[in-house]
Coordinates of C-alpha atoms in Angstrom, one line a residue:
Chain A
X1 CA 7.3 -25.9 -48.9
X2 CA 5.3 -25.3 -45.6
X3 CA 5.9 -22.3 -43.5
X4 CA 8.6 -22.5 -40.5
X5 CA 7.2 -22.1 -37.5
X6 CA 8.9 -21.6 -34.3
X7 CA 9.5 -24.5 -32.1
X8 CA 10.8 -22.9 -29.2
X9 CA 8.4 -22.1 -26.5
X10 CA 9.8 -19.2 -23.2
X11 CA 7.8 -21.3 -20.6
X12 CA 8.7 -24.6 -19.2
X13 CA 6.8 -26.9 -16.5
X14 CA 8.5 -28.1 -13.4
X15 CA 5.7 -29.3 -11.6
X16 CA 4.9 -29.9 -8.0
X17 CA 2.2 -28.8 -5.3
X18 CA 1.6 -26.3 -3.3
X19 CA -0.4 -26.2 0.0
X20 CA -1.8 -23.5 3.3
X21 CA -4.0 -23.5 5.6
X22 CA -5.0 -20.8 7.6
X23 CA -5.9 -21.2 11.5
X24 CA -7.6 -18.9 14.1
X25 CA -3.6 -18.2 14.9
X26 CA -1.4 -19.5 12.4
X27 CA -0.8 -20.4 9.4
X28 CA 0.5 -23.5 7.6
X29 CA 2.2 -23.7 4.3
X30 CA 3.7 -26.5 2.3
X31 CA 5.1 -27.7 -0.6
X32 CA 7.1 -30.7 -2.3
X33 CA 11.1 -30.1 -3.2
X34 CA 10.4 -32.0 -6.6
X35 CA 11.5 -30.1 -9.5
X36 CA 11.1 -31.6 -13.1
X37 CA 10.8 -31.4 -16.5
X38 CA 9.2 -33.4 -19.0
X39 CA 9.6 -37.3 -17.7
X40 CA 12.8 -36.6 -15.6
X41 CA 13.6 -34.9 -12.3
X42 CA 16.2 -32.0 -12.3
X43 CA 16.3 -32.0 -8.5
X44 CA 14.6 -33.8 -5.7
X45 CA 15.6 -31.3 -3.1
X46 CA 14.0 -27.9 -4.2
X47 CA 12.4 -25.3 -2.0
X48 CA 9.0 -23.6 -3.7
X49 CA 8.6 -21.4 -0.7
X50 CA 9.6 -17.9 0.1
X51 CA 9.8 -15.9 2.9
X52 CA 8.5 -12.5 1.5
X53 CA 8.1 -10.5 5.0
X54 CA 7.6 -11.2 8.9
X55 CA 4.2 -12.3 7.8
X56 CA 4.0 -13.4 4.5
X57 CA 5.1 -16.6 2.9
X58 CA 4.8 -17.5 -0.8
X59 CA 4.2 -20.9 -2.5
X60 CA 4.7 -21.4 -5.9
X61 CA 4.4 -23.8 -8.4
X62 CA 4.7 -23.8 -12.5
X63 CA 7.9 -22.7 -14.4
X64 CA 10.1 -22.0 -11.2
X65 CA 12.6 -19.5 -13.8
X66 CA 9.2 -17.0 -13.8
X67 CA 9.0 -18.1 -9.8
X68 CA 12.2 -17.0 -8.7
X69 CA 12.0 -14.0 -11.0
X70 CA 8.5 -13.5 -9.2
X71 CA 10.2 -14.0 -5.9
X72 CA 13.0 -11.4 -6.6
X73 CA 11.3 -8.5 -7.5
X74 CA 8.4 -9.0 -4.7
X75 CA 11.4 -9.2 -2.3
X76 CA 12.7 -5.8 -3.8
X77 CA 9.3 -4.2 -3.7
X78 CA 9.2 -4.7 0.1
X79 CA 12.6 -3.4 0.6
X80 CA 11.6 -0.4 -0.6
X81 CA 8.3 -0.5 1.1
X82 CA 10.0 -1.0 4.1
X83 CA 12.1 2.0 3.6
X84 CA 9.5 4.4 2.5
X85 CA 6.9 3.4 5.3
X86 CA 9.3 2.0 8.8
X87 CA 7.6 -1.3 8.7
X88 CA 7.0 -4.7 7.8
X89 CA 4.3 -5.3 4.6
X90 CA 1.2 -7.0 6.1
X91 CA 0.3 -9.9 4.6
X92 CA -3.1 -8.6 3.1
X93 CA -1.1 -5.7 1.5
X94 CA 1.4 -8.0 0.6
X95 CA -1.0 -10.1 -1.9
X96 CA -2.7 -6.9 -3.4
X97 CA 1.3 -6.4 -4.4
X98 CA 1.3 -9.8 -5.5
X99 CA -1.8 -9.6 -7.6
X100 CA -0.8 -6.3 -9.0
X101 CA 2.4 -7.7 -10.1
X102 CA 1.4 -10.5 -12.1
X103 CA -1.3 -8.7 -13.5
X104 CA 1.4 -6.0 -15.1
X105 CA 2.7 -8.9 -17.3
X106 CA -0.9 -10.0 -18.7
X107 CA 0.3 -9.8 -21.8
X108 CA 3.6 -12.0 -21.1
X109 CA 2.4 -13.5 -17.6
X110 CA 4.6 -15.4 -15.1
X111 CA 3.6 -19.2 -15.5
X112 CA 3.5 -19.2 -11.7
X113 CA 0.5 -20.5 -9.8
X114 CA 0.6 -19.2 -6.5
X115 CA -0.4 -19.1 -2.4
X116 CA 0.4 -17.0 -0.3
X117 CA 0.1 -17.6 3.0
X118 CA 0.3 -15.4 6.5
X119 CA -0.6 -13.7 9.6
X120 CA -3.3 -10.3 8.9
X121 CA -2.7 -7.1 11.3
X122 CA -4.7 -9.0 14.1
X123 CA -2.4 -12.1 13.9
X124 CA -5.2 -14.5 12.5
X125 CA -4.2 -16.4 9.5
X126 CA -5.2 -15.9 6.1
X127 CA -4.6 -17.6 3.0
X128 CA -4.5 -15.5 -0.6
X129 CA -4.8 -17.9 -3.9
X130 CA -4.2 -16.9 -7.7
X131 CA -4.4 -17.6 -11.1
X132 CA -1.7 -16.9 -13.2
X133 CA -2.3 -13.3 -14.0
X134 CA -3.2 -12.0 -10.1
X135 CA -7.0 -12.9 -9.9
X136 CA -6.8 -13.3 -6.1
X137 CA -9.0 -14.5 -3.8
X138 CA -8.7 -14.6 0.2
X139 CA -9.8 -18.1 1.4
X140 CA -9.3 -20.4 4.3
X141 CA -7.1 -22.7 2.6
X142 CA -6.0 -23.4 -0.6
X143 CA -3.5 -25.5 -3.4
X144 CA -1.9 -25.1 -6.1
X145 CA -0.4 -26.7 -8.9
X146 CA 0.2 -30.4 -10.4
X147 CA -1.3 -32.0 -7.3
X148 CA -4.2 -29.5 -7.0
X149 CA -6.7 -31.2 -8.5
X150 CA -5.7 -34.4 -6.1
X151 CA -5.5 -32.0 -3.0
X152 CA -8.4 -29.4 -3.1
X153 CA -11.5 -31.9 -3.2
X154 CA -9.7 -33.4 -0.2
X155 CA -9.2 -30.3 1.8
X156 CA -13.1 -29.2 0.7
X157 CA -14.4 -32.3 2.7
X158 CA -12.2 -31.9 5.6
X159 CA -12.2 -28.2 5.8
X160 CA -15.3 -27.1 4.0
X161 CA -15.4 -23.4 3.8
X162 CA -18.6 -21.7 4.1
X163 CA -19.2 -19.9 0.8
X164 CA -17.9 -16.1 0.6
X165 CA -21.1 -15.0 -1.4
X166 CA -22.9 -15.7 2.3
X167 CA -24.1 -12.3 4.5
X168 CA -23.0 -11.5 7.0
X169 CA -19.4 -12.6 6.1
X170 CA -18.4 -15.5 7.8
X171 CA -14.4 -16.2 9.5
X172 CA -13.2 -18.6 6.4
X173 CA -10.4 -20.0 9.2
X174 CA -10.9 -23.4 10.1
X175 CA -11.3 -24.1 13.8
X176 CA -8.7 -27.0 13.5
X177 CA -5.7 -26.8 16.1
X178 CA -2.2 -26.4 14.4
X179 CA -0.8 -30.2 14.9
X180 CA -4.2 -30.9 13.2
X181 CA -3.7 -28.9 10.2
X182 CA -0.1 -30.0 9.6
X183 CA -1.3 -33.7 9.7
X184 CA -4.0 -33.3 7.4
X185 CA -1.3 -31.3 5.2
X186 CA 1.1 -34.3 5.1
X187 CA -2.1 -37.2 4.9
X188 CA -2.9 -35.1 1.9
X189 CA 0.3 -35.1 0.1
X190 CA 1.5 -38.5 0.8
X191 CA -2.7 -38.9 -1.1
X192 CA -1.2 -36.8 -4.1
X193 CA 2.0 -38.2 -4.5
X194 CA 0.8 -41.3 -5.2
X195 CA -0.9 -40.4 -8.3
X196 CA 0.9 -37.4 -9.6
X197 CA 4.1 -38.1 -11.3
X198 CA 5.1 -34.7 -10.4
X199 CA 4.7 -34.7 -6.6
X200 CA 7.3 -36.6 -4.0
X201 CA 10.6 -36.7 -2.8
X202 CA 10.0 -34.4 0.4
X203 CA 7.3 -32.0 1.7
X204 CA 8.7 -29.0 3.2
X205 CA 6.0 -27.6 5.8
X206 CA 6.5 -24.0 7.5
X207 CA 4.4 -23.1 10.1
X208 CA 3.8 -19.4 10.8
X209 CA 2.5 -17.9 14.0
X210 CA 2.6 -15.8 17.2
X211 CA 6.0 -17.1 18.4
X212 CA 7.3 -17.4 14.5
X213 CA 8.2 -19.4 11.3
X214 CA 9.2 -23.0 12.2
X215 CA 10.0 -25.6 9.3
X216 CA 9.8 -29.0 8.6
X217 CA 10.6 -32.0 7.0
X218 CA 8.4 -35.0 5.6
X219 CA 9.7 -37.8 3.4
X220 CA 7.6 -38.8 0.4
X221 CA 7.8 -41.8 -2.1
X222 CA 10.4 -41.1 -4.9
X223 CA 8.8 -43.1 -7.3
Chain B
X1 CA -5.1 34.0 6.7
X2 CA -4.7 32.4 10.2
X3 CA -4.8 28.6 10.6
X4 CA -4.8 26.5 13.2
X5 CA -4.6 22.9 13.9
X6 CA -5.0 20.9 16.7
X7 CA -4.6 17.0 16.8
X8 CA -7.8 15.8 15.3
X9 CA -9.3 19.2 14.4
X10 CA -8.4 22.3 12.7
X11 CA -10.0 25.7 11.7
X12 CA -8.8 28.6 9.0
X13 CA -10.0 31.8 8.3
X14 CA -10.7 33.2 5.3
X15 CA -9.1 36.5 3.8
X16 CA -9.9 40.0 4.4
X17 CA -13.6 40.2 3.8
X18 CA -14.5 41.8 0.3
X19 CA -18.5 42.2 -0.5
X20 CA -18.2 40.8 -3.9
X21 CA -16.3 37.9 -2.9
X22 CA -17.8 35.0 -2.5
X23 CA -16.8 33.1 0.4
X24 CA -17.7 29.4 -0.2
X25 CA -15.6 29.7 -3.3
X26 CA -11.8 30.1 -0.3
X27 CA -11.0 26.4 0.5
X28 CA -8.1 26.6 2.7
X29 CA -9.1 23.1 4.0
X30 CA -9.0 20.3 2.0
X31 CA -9.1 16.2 1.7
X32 CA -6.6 14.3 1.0
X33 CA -8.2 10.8 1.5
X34 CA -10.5 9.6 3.6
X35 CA -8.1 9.4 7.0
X36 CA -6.3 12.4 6.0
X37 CA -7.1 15.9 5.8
X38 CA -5.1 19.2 4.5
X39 CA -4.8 22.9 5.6
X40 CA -3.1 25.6 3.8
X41 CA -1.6 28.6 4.0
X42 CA 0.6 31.1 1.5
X43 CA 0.0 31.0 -2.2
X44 CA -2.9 28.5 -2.6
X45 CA -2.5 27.6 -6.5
X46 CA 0.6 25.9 -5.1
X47 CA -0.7 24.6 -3.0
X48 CA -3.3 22.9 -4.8
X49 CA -0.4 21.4 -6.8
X50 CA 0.7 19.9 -3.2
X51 CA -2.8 18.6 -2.4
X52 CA -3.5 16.7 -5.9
X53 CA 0.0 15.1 -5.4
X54 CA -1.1 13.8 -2.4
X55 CA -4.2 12.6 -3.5
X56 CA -2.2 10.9 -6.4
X57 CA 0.1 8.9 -3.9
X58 CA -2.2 8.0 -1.4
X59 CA -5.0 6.6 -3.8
X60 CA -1.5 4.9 -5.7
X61 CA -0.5 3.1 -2.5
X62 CA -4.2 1.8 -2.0
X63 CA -4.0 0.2 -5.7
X64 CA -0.9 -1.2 -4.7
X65 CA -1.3 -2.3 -0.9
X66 CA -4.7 -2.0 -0.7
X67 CA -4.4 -0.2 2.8
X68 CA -5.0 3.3 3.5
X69 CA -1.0 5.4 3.5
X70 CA 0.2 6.3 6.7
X71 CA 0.0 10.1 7.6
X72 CA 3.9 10.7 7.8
X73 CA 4.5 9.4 4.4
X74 CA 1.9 11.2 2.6
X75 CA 3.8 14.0 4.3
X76 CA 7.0 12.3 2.8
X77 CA 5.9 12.1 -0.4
X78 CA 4.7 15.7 -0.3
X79 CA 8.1 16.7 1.0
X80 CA 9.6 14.4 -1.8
X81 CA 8.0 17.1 -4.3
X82 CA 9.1 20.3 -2.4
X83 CA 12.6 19.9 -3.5
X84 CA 12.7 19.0 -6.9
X85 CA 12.9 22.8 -7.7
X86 CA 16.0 23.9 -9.8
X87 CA 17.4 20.3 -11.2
X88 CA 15.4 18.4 -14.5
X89 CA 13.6 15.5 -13.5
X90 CA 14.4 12.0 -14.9
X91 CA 11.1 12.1 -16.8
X92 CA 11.2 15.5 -18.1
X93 CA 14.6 13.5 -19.6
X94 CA 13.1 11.1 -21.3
X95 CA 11.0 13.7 -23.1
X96 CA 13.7 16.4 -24.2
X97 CA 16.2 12.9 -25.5
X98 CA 12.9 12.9 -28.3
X99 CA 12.5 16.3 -29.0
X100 CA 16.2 16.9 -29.4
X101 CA 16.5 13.7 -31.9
X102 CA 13.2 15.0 -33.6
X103 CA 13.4 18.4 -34.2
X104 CA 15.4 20.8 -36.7
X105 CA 18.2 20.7 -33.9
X106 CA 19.9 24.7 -35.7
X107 CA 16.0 26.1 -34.2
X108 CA 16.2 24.1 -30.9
X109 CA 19.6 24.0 -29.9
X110 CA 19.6 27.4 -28.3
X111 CA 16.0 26.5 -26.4
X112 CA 17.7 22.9 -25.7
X113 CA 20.7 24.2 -23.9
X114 CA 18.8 26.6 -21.3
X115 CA 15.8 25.2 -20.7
X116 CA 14.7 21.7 -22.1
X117 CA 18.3 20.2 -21.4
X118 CA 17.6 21.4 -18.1
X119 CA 14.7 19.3 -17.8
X120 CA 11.3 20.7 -17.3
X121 CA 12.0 20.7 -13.5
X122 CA 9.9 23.1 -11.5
X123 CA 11.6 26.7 -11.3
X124 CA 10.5 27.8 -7.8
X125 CA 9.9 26.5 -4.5
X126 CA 6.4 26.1 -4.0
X127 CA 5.4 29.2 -1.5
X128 CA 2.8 27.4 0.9
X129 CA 3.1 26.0 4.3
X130 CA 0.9 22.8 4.8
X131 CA -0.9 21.1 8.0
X132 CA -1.4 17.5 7.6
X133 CA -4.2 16.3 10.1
X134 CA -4.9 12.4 9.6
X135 CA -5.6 9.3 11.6
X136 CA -3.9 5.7 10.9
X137 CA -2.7 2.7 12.8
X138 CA -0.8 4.8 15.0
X139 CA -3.7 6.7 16.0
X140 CA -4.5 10.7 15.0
X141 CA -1.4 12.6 14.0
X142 CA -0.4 16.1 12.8
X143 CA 2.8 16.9 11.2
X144 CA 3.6 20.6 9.4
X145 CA 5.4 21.0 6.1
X146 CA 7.1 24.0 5.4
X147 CA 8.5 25.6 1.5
X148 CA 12.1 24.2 2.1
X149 CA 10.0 20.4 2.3
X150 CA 10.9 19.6 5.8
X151 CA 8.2 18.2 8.4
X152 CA 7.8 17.9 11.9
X153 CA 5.6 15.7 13.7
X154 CA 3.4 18.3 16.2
X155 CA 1.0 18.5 18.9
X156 CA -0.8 21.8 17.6
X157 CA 0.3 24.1 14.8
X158 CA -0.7 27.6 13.9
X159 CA 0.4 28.5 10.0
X160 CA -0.7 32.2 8.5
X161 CA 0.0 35.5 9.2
X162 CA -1.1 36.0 12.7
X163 CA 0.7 32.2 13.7
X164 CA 3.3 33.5 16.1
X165 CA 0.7 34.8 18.6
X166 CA -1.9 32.2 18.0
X167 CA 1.2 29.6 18.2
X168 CA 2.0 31.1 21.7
X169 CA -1.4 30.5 22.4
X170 CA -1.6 27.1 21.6
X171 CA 1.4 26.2 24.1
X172 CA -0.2 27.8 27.1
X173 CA -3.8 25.9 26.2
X174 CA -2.7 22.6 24.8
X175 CA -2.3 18.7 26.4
X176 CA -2.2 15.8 25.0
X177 CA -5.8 14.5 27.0
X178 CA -8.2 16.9 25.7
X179 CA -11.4 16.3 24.6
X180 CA -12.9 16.2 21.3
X181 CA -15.2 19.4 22.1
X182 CA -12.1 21.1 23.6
X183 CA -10.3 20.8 20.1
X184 CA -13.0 22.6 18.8
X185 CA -13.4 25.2 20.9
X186 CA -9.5 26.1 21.5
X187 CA -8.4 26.6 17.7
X188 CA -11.3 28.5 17.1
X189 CA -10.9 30.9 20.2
X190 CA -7.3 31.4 19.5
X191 CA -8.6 32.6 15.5
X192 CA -11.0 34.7 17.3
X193 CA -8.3 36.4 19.2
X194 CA -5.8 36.6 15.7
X195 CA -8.5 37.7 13.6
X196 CA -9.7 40.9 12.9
X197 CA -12.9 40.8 11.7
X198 CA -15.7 38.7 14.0
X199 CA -16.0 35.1 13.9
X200 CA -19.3 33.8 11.7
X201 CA -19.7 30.6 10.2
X202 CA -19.4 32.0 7.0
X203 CA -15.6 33.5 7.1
X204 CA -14.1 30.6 8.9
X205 CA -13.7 26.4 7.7
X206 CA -13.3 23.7 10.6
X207 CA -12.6 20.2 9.9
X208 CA -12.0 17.3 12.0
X209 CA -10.1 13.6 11.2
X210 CA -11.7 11.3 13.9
X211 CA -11.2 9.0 12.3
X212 CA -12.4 10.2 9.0
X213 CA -11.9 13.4 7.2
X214 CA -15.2 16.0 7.9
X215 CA -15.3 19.9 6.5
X216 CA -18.1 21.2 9.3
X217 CA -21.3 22.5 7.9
X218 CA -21.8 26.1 8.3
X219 CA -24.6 24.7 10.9
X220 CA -22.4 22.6 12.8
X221 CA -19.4 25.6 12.7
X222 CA -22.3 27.6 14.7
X223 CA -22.6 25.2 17.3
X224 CA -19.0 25.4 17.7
X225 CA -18.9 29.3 17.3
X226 CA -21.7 29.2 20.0
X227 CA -20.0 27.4 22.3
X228 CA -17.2 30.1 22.3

């Protein structure tokens, strides 16, 4: 009589992409509202971004349970950041938090795969990308998730960053206006969700900069 | 002991003069980080207490935020300390709950009910008035702390025994435009005036935060004593 093993597994996949940009003044981030599991779709109307601070918007894709449990406690941390200091988190502060946080469960990590996307102290936009247990890196642009592999040799030819080993260290922001970098967001969804099963219904874009958060709406194929 | 502070620098005497003293070994001035600097006055092994605390939360916050802490709430979480005289802490909790549950409770009980029930919470305020000289995003700042753990944001501060005069002093002689030379030369002529003995580079300590933390060599204190 063979062993029982346990067949229950405490993560879960329910896919989807995640996107930003970061310009000389803003800062575009996007991701799809599909959220599945295994071959069906639970909901074709799901948000994967958060609004951590003034500055600082989160993307996430993976198991969204570990996601909003991600969301929650960053959103408490902040709260009481903003109590103990009188301001607002800036965004590069924001993703050491972020990075320290997933790396305090290493040994039981959030299956979340992450952007975070925002406005620094000087208003320029910056773009923070992770693994799954806070190696973080700040970059010019970045995706994340089931679409990812679709999406980021796309964005490398368009937006080719110069490498971060170069000296002296060169502005990783692309020179692209906004209304550029939100149509080369949606050119390269509408790309992914042809091929990725887990990417469509509707791409939610938010666009952060001096005047503010604005959001918007794309249809994809539902297929 | 006379201190005194002035937005972006500060200078401290040392104690009464004793031959077999050595004088290098009286730090009244300390860092606290890089952008923050820390002088003392009352019972200094409390205040060393203070000033690792300090050091403790402002390297904490730059693990978690990777930015430098402001200069007001390092002087938070300093005050945040002051006060936790006379109640247990929540940690010192945690610890008696195992000691009581471990040991022969007949032997303990007596020890448990005084003192470790209590928690082992500090039993004194700590006797020591600080000056917190730093610079952050909101430019230089000073703030003073005092036992009872309440701050206020100030100009320039005199703490030690010959502050009320020297405080005085500093109203007449301060404005908020002055130059960088004139903060060195104003403290350090008002400490001439409170202290007794003369002023050499070797019984008094200046240090500036503009914008990073710097004790003053005991050559670059005579350039400023000369100046006098």
């Amino acid at each position: 009589m063979t062993k029982q093993q346990a067949n229950w597994s405490p993560y879960d996949f329910n896919g989807g992409t995640c996107v930003a940009v970061a310009g000389a003044d803003y800062c575009v981030i996007a991701a799809d509202t599909r959220m599945s599991t295994g071959y069906n779709i639970l909901t074709r109307d799901y948000s994967k971004i958060c609004k951590l601070a003034d500055k600082s918007l989160l993307a996430s894709s993976g198991f969204q349970a570990d996601v909003r449990a991600l969301q929650k406690n960053l959103e408490a941390r902040h709260q009481i950041y903003q109590h103990q200091h009188n301001k607002q988190m800036s965004c590069p502060a924001m993703a050491q938090l972020l990075s320290n946080t997933l790396y305090y469960k290493r040994f039981f990590p959030y299956y979340a795969f992450n952007v975070l996307g925002g406005l620094d102290n000087e208003g320029k936009g910056c773009v923070f990308t992770y693994d799954a247990v806070g190696s973080y890196e700040k970059v010019g642009y970045s995706s994340q998730g089931s679409g990812s592999k679709l999406i980021m040799p796309f964005l490398d030819n368009q937006l080719k960053s110069p490498s971060p080993l170069l000296l002296p260290a060169q502005d990783a922001v692309t020179p692209l206006s906004e209304l550029e970098a939100i149509d080369l967001v949606k050119t390269a969804f509408a790309s992914a969700t042809e091929r990725d099963i887990y990417t469509g219904d509707k791409l939610e874009i938010v666009v952060l900069n001096r005047e503010g958060i604005r959001r918007e709406y794309m249809e994809l194929r539902k297929d | 002991m006379h201190l005194v502070n002035k937005l972006s620098s500060s200078g401290s005497s040392r104690p009464f003069p004793v031959p077999s003293r050595e004088p290098s070994s009286v730090e009244k001035i300390v860092e606290i980080d890089e952008h923050i600097g820390c002088a003392m006055s009352g019972l200094i092994a409390d205040a060393c207490t203070l000033v690792e605390h300090a050091r403790v939360e402002t390297q904490n916050h730059r693990f978690s935020y990777g930015e430098p802490m402001t200069v007001e709430s390092t002087t938070q979480a300093l005050c945040d300390l002051a006060l936790r005289f006379g109640e247990g802490d929540e940690e010192s909790m945690a610890n008696t709950d195992f000691l009581l549950n471990n040991c022969a409770s007949r032997l303990w009980f007596p020890l448990v009910c005084c003192g470790l029930r209590k928690g082992m919470g500090v039993s004194r305020p700590f006797g020591v008035s600080l000056l917190i000289a730093g610079h952050d995003e909101n430019g230089p700042s000073l703030y003073y702390m005092d036992p009872s753990g309440t701050f206020w944001q100030c100009g320039a501060k005199a703490i030690g025994s010959g502050s009320e005069g020297a405080d005085s002093s500093l109203q007449e002689q301060y404005g908020k435009d002055l130059t960088l030379q004139e903060t060195e030369t104003i403290p350090l002529s008002i400490l001439k005036q409170v202290m007794e003995e003369k002023v050499t580079p070797n019984n008094v300590d200046i240090a500036k935060v503009s914008p990073n933390y710097h004790l003053y060599s005991p050559s670059e204190a005579e350039a400023v004593i000369a100046r006098l």
